[in-house]
Amino acid sequence: MATLARRHLPAAVADEWIALIRPALHLRPAESGEPEVARLGGLPALPEHVTWPLWEGHGPLSFVASIDCERLPSHALDIALPAEGILLFFYRHPRWDDGTVIESSAPETQAGARVVYLPPGTQTAEREPPEGTNPYPLVRLAADVIASGPDWEHPALRAALDRVSDEDRAFMDDPMNSDPFRMAMGEVNLELGPQHRVGGYADPIQGSVEVDVARAQLGGRVAYDDPALHEEAQRWTLLAQIDSDDNADMVWGDRGALYWLIRREDLAAERWQAASFTWQCY
């Protein structure tokens, strides 16, 4: 990644970008005999007293993925994931109802996605989904540690550009200059397969996902150039990304991805209800 930055970015910008590289976990299909750390689809294991997540007025959410925090090599990350327990991710796909989608300009639509955390020792049983949704095929996942870098519009990178010359900032402000770098990074990710991730930076499709969730937090109606938007965006970090994946029959719009983000202080305090969601597609 550092080599690509040196090749496609001005030297001072490349230095700033490389300094922001963070570890992430790439989730991929587990090979035979390999430890399973997460799952796509299948049936979730839920406690008897926990009701299936619901978007009022729209219907039940679909179960998307689970992550076993104890098996996950989270020591390699720079975020404070629980050492034990299970994280479950749910999402209401628009195809199940009237086509209503989750949008940053409409914060009330955040009810269409959910994170559920099950502490260690919780008694659970597999739960069939309620009427109005269907389970996705089960895919067992293993994890590899990868390096991840900020996207072109990431608020941390934009803040770092205050330290470079006016000429270098002008280079970054011209969207045409992003294409060679984005294409090179895209080729690296293409070799990895679907971009299912935990921690690190997201692999966005239509601009910074941190800005998306920050806009929802600020009420949905805020100008892109408002400093408050980018200040809020820097508080958010990726919790999990679930890509479109043919093996799990998951297609989010036009080959898009789902993103759950959380503030670091909320993650450390295990305030899962404070997580925010966005999605993007081509």
XYZ file of C-alpha atoms in Angstrom:
282
model
C 0.000 0.000 0.000
C 2.805 2.392 0.808
C 4.335 1.657 -2.597
C 1.071 2.575 -4.339
C 0.826 5.803 -2.362
C 4.393 6.744 -3.345
C 3.639 5.954 -6.980
C 0.392 7.906 -7.333
C 0.446 10.716 -4.751
C 2.692 13.756 -4.224
C 5.509 12.864 -1.825
C 4.190 14.941 1.088
C 0.645 13.606 0.642
C 1.964 10.041 0.427
C 3.787 10.564 3.729
C 0.560 11.713 5.406
C -1.471 8.857 3.885
C 1.050 6.207 4.925
C 1.118 7.582 8.483
C -2.654 6.935 8.677
C -2.504 3.233 7.667
C -4.360 1.042 10.171
C -4.715 -2.732 10.612
C -7.979 -4.381 9.646
C -9.290 -7.935 9.520
C -10.381 -9.273 6.154
C -13.031 -11.978 6.499
C -12.931 -14.676 3.810
C -14.363 -18.191 3.374
C -12.771 -20.560 5.879
C -10.880 -23.489 4.422
C -11.355 -27.029 5.686
C -9.996 -27.339 9.228
C -9.395 -23.606 9.564
C -10.767 -21.822 12.651
C -14.108 -20.146 12.006
C -14.300 -16.620 13.445
C -17.453 -15.315 11.775
C -20.418 -16.294 9.630
C -22.480 -14.797 6.876
C -26.139 -15.748 6.824
C -27.567 -18.937 8.236
C -29.685 -18.770 11.376
C -28.718 -16.559 14.320
C -28.416 -18.020 17.814
C -30.489 -15.785 20.108
C -31.497 -15.875 23.767
C -35.113 -16.813 24.384
C -35.916 -13.384 25.840
C -34.489 -11.388 22.902
C -37.048 -10.470 20.268
C -36.103 -10.533 16.605
C -35.010 -7.010 15.515
C -37.826 -5.127 13.811
C -38.142 -1.895 11.836
C -41.487 -0.544 12.980
C -43.812 -0.070 10.026
C -41.573 -2.037 7.670
C -40.988 -5.479 9.134
C -38.332 -7.762 10.584
C -34.671 -7.222 9.762
C -32.665 -9.880 7.969
C -29.825 -11.596 9.789
C -26.632 -10.745 7.898
C -23.585 -11.854 9.892
C -22.174 -12.919 13.254
C -18.683 -12.418 14.683
C -17.217 -14.547 17.477
C -15.166 -12.015 19.439
C -13.242 -14.700 21.332
C -12.001 -16.375 18.142
C -11.418 -13.159 16.231
C -7.724 -12.065 16.270
C -8.787 -8.637 17.511
C -5.447 -8.122 19.306
C -4.134 -7.128 15.883
C -6.587 -4.208 15.652
C -6.442 -0.692 17.071
C -10.052 -0.675 18.298
C -11.366 -2.045 21.592
C -13.503 -4.996 20.541
C -14.791 -7.239 23.344
C -12.492 -10.151 24.144
C -15.487 -12.511 24.272
C -19.108 -12.674 23.196
C -20.911 -12.626 19.865
C -21.761 -9.674 17.631
C -24.818 -10.058 15.393
C -25.621 -7.759 12.477
C -29.120 -7.252 11.059
C -30.395 -5.227 8.074
C -33.770 -4.694 6.451
C -33.240 -5.162 2.712
C -35.539 -2.853 0.677
C -36.635 -5.783 -1.476
C -38.679 -7.105 1.449
C -40.996 -4.091 1.663
C -41.875 -0.873 -0.175
C -38.321 -0.107 -1.211
C -37.561 2.307 1.640
C -33.796 2.595 2.051
C -31.568 3.797 4.877
C -30.299 7.282 4.047
C -28.005 9.689 5.870
C -30.436 12.488 5.046
C -33.202 10.627 6.934
C -31.851 9.651 10.388
C -35.097 7.873 11.299
C -34.227 5.164 8.743
C -31.383 4.012 11.016
C -33.988 1.662 12.507
C -33.459 -0.488 9.408
C -30.132 -1.839 10.721
C -29.039 -3.151 14.091
C -26.078 -4.503 16.060
C -26.821 -7.021 18.822
C -24.149 -8.095 21.302
C -24.447 -11.358 23.268
C -22.138 -11.475 26.331
C -20.130 -14.665 26.971
C -22.135 -17.421 28.632
C -25.455 -16.270 27.172
C -27.807 -19.227 26.638
C -28.947 -19.204 23.021
C -30.686 -21.347 20.430
C -30.908 -21.031 16.662
C -33.912 -18.955 15.692
C -35.906 -19.246 12.486
C -36.603 -15.827 10.928
C -40.128 -14.440 11.237
C -42.473 -14.195 8.299
C -41.459 -11.382 5.989
C -37.814 -12.279 5.557
C -35.723 -15.249 4.426
C -32.341 -16.479 5.698
C -29.236 -16.055 3.580
C -27.104 -19.127 2.818
C -24.515 -19.881 5.490
C -20.871 -19.030 4.727
C -18.228 -19.743 7.378
C -15.443 -17.159 7.570
C -11.820 -16.977 8.696
C -9.816 -13.781 9.197
C -6.560 -12.390 7.851
C -4.823 -9.264 9.146
C -4.438 -6.680 6.382
C -3.305 -3.071 6.127
C -5.998 -0.518 5.334
C -5.709 3.117 4.358
C -8.078 6.092 4.291
C -10.102 6.793 1.183
C -9.561 9.965 -0.848
C -12.268 11.883 1.039
C -11.674 10.443 4.510
C -11.871 13.188 7.180
C -8.601 12.097 8.803
C -6.755 12.443 5.496
C -8.396 15.782 4.778
C -7.329 17.037 8.206
C -3.777 15.823 7.578
C -3.626 17.836 4.351
C -3.455 21.016 6.417
C 0.224 20.132 6.816
C 1.047 19.978 3.091
C 1.662 22.720 0.542
C -1.033 24.607 -1.339
C 0.119 22.840 -4.512
C -0.354 19.404 -2.963
C -3.770 20.368 -1.573
C -4.754 21.530 -5.057
C -3.734 18.112 -6.384
C -6.016 16.419 -3.834
C -8.895 18.806 -4.516
C -8.988 17.798 -8.191
C -11.164 14.637 -8.299
C -9.558 13.509 -11.556
C -6.284 12.928 -9.709
C -7.899 10.290 -7.513
C -8.610 7.833 -10.326
C -5.152 6.202 -10.745
C -4.745 5.743 -6.983
C -8.277 4.412 -6.496
C -7.887 2.006 -9.414
C -4.589 0.702 -8.047
C -6.107 0.194 -4.597
C -9.140 -1.446 -6.186
C -6.927 -4.015 -7.900
C -5.394 -4.943 -4.543
C -8.826 -5.397 -2.991
C -10.096 -7.349 -5.992
C -7.460 -9.997 -5.328
C -8.823 -10.421 -1.790
C -12.391 -11.100 -2.937
C -15.474 -9.611 -1.245
C -14.489 -6.871 1.163
C -15.860 -8.184 4.450
C -13.916 -6.299 7.122
C -13.669 -5.742 10.846
C -11.869 -2.634 12.086
C -9.465 -0.472 10.135
C -10.847 1.690 7.351
C -13.880 0.933 5.241
C -13.587 0.297 1.512
C -16.154 2.882 0.346
C -17.846 3.016 -3.037
C -19.348 6.500 -3.078
C -17.218 8.622 -0.747
C -16.384 8.525 2.935
C -18.787 6.404 4.985
C -17.710 8.345 8.077
C -19.182 11.478 6.511
C -22.389 9.551 5.750
C -22.944 8.542 9.371
C -21.878 11.952 10.653
C -24.556 13.564 8.487
C -27.182 11.261 10.021
C -25.947 12.150 13.507
C -26.272 15.861 12.737
C -29.892 15.518 11.668
C -29.446 14.669 8.010
C -29.509 18.222 6.648
C -25.983 19.604 6.760
C -23.812 20.984 3.966
C -20.828 18.914 2.863
C -18.475 21.835 3.467
C -19.727 22.437 7.008
C -16.714 22.014 9.355
C -19.008 20.451 11.975
C -19.727 17.565 9.590
C -16.058 16.671 9.179
C -15.330 17.172 12.852
C -18.092 14.700 13.707
C -16.946 12.297 10.973
C -13.501 11.994 12.575
C -15.108 10.552 15.715
C -16.380 7.454 13.855
C -14.525 4.255 13.049
C -15.483 1.138 11.135
C -16.894 -1.703 13.192
C -17.766 -4.058 10.324
C -18.260 -4.008 6.566
C -20.253 -6.702 4.772
C -19.821 -6.714 1.017
C -22.039 -8.183 -1.664
C -21.202 -11.897 -1.818
C -22.569 -14.430 -4.303
C -21.762 -17.334 -1.975
C -24.179 -15.912 0.588
C -26.687 -14.639 -2.009
C -26.089 -11.130 -0.670
C -26.404 -8.307 -3.188
C -26.739 -4.819 -1.752
C -28.151 -2.645 -4.508
C -25.787 -2.635 -7.492
C -22.991 -4.762 -5.958
C -22.738 -2.530 -2.902
C -21.675 -2.958 0.713
C -23.106 -2.477 4.212
C -21.162 -0.523 6.835
C -21.601 -0.367 10.610
C -19.584 2.355 12.374
C -19.215 3.419 15.982
C -17.444 6.086 18.040
C -14.397 4.720 19.864
C -15.719 5.761 23.269
C -19.027 3.992 22.614
C -17.188 0.868 21.499
C -15.033 0.861 24.635
C -18.190 1.209 26.762
C -20.026 -1.437 24.680
C -22.842 0.979 23.833
C -23.942 -0.981 20.784
C -27.150 1.025 20.418
C -24.898 3.989 19.559
C -23.571 2.299 16.409
C -24.600 3.879 13.112
C -25.182 2.368 9.688
C -24.802 3.335 6.079
C -24.609 1.526 2.766
C -23.283 2.352 -0.682
C -23.420 0.821 -4.139
C -22.145 1.495 -7.638
